[in-house]
Coordinates of N, CA and C and ligand atoms in Angstrom, one line a residue:
X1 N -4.9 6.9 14.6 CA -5.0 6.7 13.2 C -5.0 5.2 12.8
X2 N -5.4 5.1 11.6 CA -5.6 3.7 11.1 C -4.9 3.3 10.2
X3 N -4.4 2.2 9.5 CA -4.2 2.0 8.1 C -4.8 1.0 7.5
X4 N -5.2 1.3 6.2 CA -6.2 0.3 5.5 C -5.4 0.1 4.4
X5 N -5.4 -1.3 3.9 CA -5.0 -1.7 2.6 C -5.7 -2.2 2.0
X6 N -5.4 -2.2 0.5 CA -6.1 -2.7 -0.4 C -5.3 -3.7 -1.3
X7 N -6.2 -5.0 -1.2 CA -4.9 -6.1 -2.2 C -6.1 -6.3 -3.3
X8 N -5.0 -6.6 -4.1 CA -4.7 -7.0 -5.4 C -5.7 -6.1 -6.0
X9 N -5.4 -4.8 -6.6 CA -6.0 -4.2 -7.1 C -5.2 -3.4 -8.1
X10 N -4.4 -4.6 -9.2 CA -4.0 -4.7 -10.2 C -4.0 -6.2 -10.9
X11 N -4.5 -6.2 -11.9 CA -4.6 -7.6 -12.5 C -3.6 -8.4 -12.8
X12 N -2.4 -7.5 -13.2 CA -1.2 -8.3 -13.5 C -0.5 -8.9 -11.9
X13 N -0.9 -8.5 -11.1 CA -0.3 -8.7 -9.5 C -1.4 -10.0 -8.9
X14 N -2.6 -9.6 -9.0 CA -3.4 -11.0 -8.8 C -3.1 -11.9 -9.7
X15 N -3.0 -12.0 -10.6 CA -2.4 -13.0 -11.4 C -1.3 -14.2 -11.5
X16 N 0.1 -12.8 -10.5 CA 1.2 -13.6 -10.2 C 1.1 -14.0 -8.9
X17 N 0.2 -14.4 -7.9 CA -0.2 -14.7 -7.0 C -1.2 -15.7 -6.8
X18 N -1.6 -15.8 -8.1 CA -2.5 -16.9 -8.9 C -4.2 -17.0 -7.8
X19 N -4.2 -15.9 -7.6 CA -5.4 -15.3 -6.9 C -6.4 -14.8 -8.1
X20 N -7.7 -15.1 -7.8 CA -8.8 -14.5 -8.5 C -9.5 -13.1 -9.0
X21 N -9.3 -11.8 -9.6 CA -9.5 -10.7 -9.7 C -10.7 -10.5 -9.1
X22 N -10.7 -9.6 -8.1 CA -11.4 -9.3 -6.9 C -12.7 -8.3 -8.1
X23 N -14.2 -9.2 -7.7 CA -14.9 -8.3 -8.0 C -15.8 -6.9 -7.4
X24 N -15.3 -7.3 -5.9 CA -14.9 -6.0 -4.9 C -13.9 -5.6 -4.3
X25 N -13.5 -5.1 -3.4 CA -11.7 -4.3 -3.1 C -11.5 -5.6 -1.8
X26 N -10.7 -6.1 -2.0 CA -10.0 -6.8 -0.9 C -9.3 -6.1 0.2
X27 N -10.0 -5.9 1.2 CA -10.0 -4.5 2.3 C -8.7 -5.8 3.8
X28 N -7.8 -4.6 4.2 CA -7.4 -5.6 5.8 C -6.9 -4.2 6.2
X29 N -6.4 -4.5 7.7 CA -5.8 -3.4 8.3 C -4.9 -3.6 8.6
X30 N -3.9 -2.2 9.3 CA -2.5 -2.6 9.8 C -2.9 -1.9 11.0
X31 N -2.1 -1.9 11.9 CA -2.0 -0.9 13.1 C -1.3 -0.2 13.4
X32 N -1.2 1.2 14.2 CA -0.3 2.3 13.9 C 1.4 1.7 14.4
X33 N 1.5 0.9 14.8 CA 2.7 -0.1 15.2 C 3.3 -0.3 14.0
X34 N 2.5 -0.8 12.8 CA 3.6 -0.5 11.4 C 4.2 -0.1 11.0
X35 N 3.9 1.2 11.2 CA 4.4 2.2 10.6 C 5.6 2.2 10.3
X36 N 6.6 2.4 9.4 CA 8.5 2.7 9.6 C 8.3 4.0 8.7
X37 N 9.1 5.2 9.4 CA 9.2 6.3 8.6 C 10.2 6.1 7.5
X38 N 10.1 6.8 6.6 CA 11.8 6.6 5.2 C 12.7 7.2 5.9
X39 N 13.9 6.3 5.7 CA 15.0 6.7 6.6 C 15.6 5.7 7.8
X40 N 14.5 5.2 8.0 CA 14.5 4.4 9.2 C 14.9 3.1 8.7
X41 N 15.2 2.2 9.4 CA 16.0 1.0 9.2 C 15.1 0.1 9.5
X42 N 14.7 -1.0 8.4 CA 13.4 -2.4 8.7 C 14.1 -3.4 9.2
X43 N 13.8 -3.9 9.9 CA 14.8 -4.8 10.8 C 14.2 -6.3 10.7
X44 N 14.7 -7.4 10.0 CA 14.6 -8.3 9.1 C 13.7 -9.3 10.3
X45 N 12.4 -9.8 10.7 CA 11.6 -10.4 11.8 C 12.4 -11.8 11.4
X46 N 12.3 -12.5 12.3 CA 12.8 -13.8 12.4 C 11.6 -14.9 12.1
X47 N 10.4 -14.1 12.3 CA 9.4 -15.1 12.1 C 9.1 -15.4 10.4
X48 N 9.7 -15.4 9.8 CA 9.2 -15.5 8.6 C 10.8 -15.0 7.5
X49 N 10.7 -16.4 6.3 CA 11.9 -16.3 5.9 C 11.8 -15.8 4.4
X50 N 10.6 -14.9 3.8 CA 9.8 -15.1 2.8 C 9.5 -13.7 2.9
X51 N 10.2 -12.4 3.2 CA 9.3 -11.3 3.6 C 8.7 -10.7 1.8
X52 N 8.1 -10.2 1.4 CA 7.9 -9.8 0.0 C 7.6 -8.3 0.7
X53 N 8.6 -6.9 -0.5 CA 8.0 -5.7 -1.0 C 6.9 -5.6 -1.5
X54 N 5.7 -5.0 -1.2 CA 4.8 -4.4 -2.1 C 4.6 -2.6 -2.3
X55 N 5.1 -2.5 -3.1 CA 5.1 -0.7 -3.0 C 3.8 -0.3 -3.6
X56 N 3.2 0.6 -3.0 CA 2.0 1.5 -3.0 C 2.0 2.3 -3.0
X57 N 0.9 2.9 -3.7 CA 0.4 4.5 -3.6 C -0.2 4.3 -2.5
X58 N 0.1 5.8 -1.4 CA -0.7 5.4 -0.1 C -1.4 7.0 0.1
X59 N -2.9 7.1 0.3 CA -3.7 8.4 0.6 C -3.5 8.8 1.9
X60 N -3.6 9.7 2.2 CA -3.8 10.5 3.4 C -4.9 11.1 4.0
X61 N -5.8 10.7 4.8 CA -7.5 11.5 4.5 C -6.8 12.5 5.6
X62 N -7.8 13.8 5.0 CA -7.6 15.2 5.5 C -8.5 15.5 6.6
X63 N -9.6 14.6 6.5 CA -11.0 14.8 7.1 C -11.7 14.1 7.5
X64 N -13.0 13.9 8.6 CA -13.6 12.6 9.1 C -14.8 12.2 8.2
X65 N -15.3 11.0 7.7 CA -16.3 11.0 6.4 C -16.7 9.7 6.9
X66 N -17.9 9.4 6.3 CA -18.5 7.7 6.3 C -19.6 8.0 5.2
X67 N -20.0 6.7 4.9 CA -20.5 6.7 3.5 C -20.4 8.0 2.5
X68 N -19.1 7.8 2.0 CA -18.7 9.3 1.3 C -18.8 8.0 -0.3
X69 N -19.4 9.9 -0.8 CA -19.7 9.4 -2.2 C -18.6 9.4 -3.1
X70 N -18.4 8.5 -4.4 CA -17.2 8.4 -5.2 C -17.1 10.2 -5.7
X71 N -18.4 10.9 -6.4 CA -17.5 12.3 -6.8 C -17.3 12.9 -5.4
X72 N -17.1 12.5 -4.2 CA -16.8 13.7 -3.2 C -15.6 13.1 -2.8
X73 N -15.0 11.7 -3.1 CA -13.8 11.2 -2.3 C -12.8 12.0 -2.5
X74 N -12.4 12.9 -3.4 CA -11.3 13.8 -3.6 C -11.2 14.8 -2.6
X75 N -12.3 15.2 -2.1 CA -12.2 16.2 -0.7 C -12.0 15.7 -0.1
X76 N -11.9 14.4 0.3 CA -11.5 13.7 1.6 C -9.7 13.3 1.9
X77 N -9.0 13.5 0.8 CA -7.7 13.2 0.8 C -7.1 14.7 0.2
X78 N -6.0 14.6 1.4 CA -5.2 15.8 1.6 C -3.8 16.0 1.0
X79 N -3.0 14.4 0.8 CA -2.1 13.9 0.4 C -1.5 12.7 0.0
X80 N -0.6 12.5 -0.6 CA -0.1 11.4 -0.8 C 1.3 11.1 -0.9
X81 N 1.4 9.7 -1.0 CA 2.9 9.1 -0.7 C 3.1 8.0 -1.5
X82 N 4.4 7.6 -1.4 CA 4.3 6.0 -1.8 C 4.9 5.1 -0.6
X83 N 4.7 4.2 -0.5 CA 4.8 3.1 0.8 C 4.7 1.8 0.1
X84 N 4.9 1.1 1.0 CA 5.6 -0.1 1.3 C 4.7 -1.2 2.2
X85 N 3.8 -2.1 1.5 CA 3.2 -3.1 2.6 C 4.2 -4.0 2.3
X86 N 4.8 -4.2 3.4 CA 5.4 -5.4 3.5 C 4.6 -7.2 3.8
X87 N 4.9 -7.9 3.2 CA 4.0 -9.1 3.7 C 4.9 -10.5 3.7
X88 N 4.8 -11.1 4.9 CA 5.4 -12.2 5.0 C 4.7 -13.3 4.6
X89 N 5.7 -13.5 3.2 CA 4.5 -14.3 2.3 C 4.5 -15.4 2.6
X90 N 5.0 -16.7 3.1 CA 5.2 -17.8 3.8 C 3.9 -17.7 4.9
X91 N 4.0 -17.1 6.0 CA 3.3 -17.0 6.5 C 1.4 -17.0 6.5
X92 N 1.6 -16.0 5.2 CA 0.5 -15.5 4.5 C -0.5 -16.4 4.0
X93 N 0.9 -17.6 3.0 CA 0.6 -18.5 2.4 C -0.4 -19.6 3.5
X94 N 0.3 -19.8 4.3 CA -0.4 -20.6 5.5 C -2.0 -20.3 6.0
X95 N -1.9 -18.8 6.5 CA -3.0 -18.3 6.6 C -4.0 -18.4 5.4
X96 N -3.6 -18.4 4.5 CA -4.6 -18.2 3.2 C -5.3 -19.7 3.2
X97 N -4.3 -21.1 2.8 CA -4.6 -22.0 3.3 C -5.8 -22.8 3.8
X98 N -5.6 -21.7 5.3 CA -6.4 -22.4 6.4 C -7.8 -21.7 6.1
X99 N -8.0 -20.6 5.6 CA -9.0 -19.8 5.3 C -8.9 -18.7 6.7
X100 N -7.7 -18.2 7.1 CA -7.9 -17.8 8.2 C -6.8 -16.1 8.4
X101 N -7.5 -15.3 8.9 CA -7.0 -13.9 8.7 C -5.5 -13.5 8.4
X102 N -5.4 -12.9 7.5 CA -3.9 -12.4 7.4 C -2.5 -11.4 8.1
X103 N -3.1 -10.8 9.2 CA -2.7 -10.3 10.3 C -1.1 -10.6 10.5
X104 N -0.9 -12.0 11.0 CA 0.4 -12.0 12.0 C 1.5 -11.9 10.1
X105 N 0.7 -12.0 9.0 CA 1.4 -11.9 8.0 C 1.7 -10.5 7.2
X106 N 0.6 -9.5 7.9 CA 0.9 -8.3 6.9 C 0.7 -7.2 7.8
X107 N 0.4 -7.3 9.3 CA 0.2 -6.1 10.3 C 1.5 -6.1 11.4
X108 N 2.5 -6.8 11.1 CA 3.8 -7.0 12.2 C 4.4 -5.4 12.4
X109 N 5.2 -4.9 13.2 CA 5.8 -4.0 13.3 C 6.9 -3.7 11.9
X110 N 6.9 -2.4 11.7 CA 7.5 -1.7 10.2 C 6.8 -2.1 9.0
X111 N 5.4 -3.0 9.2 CA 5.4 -3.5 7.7 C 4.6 -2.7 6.8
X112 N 4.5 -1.1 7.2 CA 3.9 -0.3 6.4 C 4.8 1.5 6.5
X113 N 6.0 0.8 5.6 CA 6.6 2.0 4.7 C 6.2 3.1 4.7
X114 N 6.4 4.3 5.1 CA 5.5 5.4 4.8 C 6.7 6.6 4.0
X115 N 6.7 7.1 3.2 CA 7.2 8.0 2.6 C 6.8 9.2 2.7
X116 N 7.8 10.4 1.7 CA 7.4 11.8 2.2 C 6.0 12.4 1.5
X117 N 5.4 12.8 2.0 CA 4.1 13.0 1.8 C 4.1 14.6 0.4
X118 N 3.3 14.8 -0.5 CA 2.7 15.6 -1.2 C 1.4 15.9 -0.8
X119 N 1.4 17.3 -0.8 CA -0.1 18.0 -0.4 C -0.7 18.1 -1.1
X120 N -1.7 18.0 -1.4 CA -3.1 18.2 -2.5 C -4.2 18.7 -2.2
X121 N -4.4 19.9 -3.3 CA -6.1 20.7 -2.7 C -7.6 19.3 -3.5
X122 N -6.6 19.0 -4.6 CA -7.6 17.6 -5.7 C -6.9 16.7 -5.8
X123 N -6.7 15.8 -5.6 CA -5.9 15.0 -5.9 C -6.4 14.8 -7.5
X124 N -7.4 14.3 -7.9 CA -7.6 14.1 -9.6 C -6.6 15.1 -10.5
X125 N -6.2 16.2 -10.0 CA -5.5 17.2 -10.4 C -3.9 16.1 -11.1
X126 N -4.0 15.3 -9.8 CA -2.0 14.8 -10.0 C -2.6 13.6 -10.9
X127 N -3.7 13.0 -11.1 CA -3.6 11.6 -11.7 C -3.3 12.0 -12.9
X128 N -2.9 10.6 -13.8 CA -2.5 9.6 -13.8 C -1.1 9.6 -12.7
X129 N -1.0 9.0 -11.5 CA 0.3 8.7 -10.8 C 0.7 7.6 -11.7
X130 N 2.6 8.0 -11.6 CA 3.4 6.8 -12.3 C 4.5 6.8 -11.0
X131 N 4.8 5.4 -10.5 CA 5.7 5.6 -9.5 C 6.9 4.1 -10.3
X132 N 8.0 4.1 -9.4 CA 8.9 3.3 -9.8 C 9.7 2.7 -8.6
X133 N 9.6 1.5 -8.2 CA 10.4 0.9 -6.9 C 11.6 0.0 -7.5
X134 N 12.4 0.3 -6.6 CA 13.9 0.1 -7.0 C 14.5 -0.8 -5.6
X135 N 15.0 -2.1 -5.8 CA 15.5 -2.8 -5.2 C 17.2 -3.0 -5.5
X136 N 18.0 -2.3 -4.8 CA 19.2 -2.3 -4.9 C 19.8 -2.0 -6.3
X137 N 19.0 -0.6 -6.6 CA 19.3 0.3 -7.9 C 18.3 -0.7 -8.9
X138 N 17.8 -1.7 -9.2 CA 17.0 -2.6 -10.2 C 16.0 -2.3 -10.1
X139 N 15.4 -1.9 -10.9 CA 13.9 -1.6 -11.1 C 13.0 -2.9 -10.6
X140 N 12.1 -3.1 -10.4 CA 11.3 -4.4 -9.7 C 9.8 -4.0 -9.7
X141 N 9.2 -3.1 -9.5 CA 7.7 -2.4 -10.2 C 7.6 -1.0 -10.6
X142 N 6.5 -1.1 -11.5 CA 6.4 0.4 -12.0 C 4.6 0.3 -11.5
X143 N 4.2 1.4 -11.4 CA 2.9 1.7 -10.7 C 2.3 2.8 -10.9
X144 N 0.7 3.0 -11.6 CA 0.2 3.3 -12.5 C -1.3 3.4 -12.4
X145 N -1.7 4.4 -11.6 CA -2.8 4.4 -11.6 C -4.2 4.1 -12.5
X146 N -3.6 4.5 -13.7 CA -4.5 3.9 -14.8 C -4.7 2.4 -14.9
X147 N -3.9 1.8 -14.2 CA -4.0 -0.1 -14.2 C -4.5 -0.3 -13.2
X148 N -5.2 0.5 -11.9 CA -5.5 -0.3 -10.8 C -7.4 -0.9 -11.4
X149 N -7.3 -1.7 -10.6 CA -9.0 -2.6 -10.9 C -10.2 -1.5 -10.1
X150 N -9.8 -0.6 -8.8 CA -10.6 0.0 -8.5 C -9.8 1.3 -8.2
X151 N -10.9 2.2 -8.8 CA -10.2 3.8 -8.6 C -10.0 4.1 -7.1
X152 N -9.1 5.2 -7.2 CA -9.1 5.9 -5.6 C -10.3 6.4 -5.1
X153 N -11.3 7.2 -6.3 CA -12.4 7.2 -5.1 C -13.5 5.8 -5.2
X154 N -13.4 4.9 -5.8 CA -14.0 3.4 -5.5 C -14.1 3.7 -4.0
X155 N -12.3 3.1 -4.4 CA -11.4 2.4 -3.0 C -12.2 3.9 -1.6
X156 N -12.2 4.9 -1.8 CA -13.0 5.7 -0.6 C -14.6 5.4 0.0
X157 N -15.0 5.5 -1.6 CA -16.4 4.9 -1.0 C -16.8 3.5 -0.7
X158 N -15.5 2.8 -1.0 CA -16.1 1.4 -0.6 C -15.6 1.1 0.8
X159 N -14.6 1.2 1.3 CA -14.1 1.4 2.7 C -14.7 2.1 3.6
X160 N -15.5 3.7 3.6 CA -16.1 4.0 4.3 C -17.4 3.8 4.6
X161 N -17.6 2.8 4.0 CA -19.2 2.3 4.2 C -19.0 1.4 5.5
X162 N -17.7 1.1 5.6 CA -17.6 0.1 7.1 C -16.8 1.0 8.1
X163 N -15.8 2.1 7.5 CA -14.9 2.3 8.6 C -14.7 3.9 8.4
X164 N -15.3 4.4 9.4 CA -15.0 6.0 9.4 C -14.1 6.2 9.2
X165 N -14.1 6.9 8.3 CA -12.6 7.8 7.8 C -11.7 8.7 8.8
X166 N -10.7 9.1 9.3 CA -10.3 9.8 10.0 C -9.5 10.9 9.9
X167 N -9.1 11.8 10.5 CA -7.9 12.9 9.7 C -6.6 12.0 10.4
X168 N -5.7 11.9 9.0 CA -4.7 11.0 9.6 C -4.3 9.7 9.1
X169 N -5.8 9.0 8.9 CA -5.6 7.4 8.8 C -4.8 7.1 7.2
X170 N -4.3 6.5 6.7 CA -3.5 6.1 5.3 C -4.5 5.0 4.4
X171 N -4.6 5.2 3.6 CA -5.0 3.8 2.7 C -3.8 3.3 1.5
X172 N -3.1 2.2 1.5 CA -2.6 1.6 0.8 C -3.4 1.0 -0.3
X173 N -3.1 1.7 -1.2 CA -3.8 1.1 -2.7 C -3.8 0.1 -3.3
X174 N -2.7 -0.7 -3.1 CA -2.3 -2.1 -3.9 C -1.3 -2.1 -4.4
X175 N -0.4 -3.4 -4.8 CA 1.1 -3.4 -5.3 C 0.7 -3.4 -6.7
X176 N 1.2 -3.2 -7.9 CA 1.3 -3.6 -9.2 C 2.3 -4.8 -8.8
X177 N 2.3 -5.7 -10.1 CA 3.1 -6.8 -10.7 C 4.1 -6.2 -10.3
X178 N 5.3 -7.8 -9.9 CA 6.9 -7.3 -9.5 C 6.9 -7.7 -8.0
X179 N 6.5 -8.1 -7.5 CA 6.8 -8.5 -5.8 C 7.6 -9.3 -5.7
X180 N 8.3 -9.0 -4.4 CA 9.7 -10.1 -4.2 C 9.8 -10.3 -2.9
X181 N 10.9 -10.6 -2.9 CA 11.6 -11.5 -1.7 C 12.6 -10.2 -1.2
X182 N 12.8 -9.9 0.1 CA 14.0 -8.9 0.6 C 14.8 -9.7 1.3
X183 N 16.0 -9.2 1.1 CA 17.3 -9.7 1.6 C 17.6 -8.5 2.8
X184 N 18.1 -9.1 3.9 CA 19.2 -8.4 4.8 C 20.5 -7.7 3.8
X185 N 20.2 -6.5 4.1 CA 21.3 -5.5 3.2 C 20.9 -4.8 2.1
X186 N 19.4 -5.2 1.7 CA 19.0 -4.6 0.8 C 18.4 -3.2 1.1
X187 N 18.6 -2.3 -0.3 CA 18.1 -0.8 0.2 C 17.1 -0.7 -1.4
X188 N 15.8 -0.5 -0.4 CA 14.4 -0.1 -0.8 C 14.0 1.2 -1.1
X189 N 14.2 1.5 -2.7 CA 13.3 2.8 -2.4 C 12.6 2.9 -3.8
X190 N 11.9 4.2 -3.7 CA 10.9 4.4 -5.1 C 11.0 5.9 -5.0
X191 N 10.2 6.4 -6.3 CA 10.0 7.5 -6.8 C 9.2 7.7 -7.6
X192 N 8.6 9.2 -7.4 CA 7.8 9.5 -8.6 C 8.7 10.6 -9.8
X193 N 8.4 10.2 -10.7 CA 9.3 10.9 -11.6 C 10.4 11.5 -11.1
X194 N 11.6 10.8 -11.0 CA 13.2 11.1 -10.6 C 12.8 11.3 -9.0
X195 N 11.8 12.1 -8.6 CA 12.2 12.4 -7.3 C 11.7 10.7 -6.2
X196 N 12.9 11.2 -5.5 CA 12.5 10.1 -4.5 C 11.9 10.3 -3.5
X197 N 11.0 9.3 -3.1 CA 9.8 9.3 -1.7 C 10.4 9.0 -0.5
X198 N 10.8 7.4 -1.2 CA 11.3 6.8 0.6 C 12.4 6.1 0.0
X199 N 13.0 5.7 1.2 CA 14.5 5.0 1.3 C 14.5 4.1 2.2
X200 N 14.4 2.6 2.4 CA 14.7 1.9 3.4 C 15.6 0.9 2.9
X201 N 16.6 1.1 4.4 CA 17.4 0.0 4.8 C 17.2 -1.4 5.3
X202 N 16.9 -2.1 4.7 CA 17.0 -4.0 5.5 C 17.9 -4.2 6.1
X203 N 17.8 -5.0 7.5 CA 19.0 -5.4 8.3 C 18.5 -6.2 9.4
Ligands
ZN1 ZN1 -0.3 -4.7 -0.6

């Protein structure tokens, strides 16, 4: 399986990053080495002293697809989550910089959160999603599908025009406004309405 993210695909989040509103989807990947299940403990890398939360709505494709059309991208996703790209923003910064790929800053081992999953026969059924990430009980983003810059089936048909879809693979949507800095000892988690997704421990 794969994982595909999508940056800045909220305007208030490009903004505080002082990045340009993408007039296509800002596409990168992670590798299945990211992954950290909820529950599991993120273990604080030494390469980087700057790690930033970004919590996401993250899809789950049910099925294998390429050039899938925007009204068919709902058959293609089977479930969803909310997650966590982690990004070592120091690092990032540097890479961005040089004009040169973002990888050793956002594909490291744990740096894609995955929470407990919801099954879906439509996903359009559940939208509008409203999620809420919580840094040591404080609220720190709210996330809201009606504010992303590109819809979920955009974000399907525009991805699978380069990368076959798989049964399995995740797409991270993008952070809303609110990104930060994590501390050793801090406990990460979010929810959709009261209920909670994921829970991580920093250490
Ligand atoms: Zn992100």
């Amino acid at each position: 399986m794969k994982i595909i993210c999508i940056g800045r695909n909220y305007v208030a989040h490009a903004q505080e990053l002082a990045n340009e509103v993408p007039t296509s989807p800002v596409v990168f990947l992670k590798p299945q080495t990211a992954l950290l299940k909820s529950g599991d403990a993120f273990y604080h890398p030494e390469f980087s002293k700057d790690i930033h939360y970004e919590c996401e709505l993250v899809l789950r494709i049910g099925k294998a697809g390429k050039y899938i059309q925007e009204e068919f991208a709902y058959k293609y996703i089977d479930a969803y989550t909310l997650g966590i790209d982690f990004t070592a923003r120091d690092l990032q910064d540097i890479q961005k910089q040089k004009g040169l790929p973002w990888e050793i800053a956002k594909a490291f081992d744990g740096s894609a959160v995955v929470g407990e999953f919801t099954q879906v026969k439509d996903i359009r059924e559940e939208l509008p999603i409203y999620f809420t990430f919580y840094q040591n009980n404080v609220i720190k983003q709210h996330g809201d599908t009606n504010l992303m810059i590109f819809s979920i089936e955009k974000i399907i048909a525009y991805v699978s025009q380069f990368f076959t879809l798989q049964q399995g693979d995740l797409i991270y949507t993008g952070t809303p406004a609110g990104v930060g800095k994590i501390n050793i000892g801090d406990v990460l988690r979010a929810g959709i309405a009261e209920e909670e997704i994921f829970r991580v421990l920093v250490k």
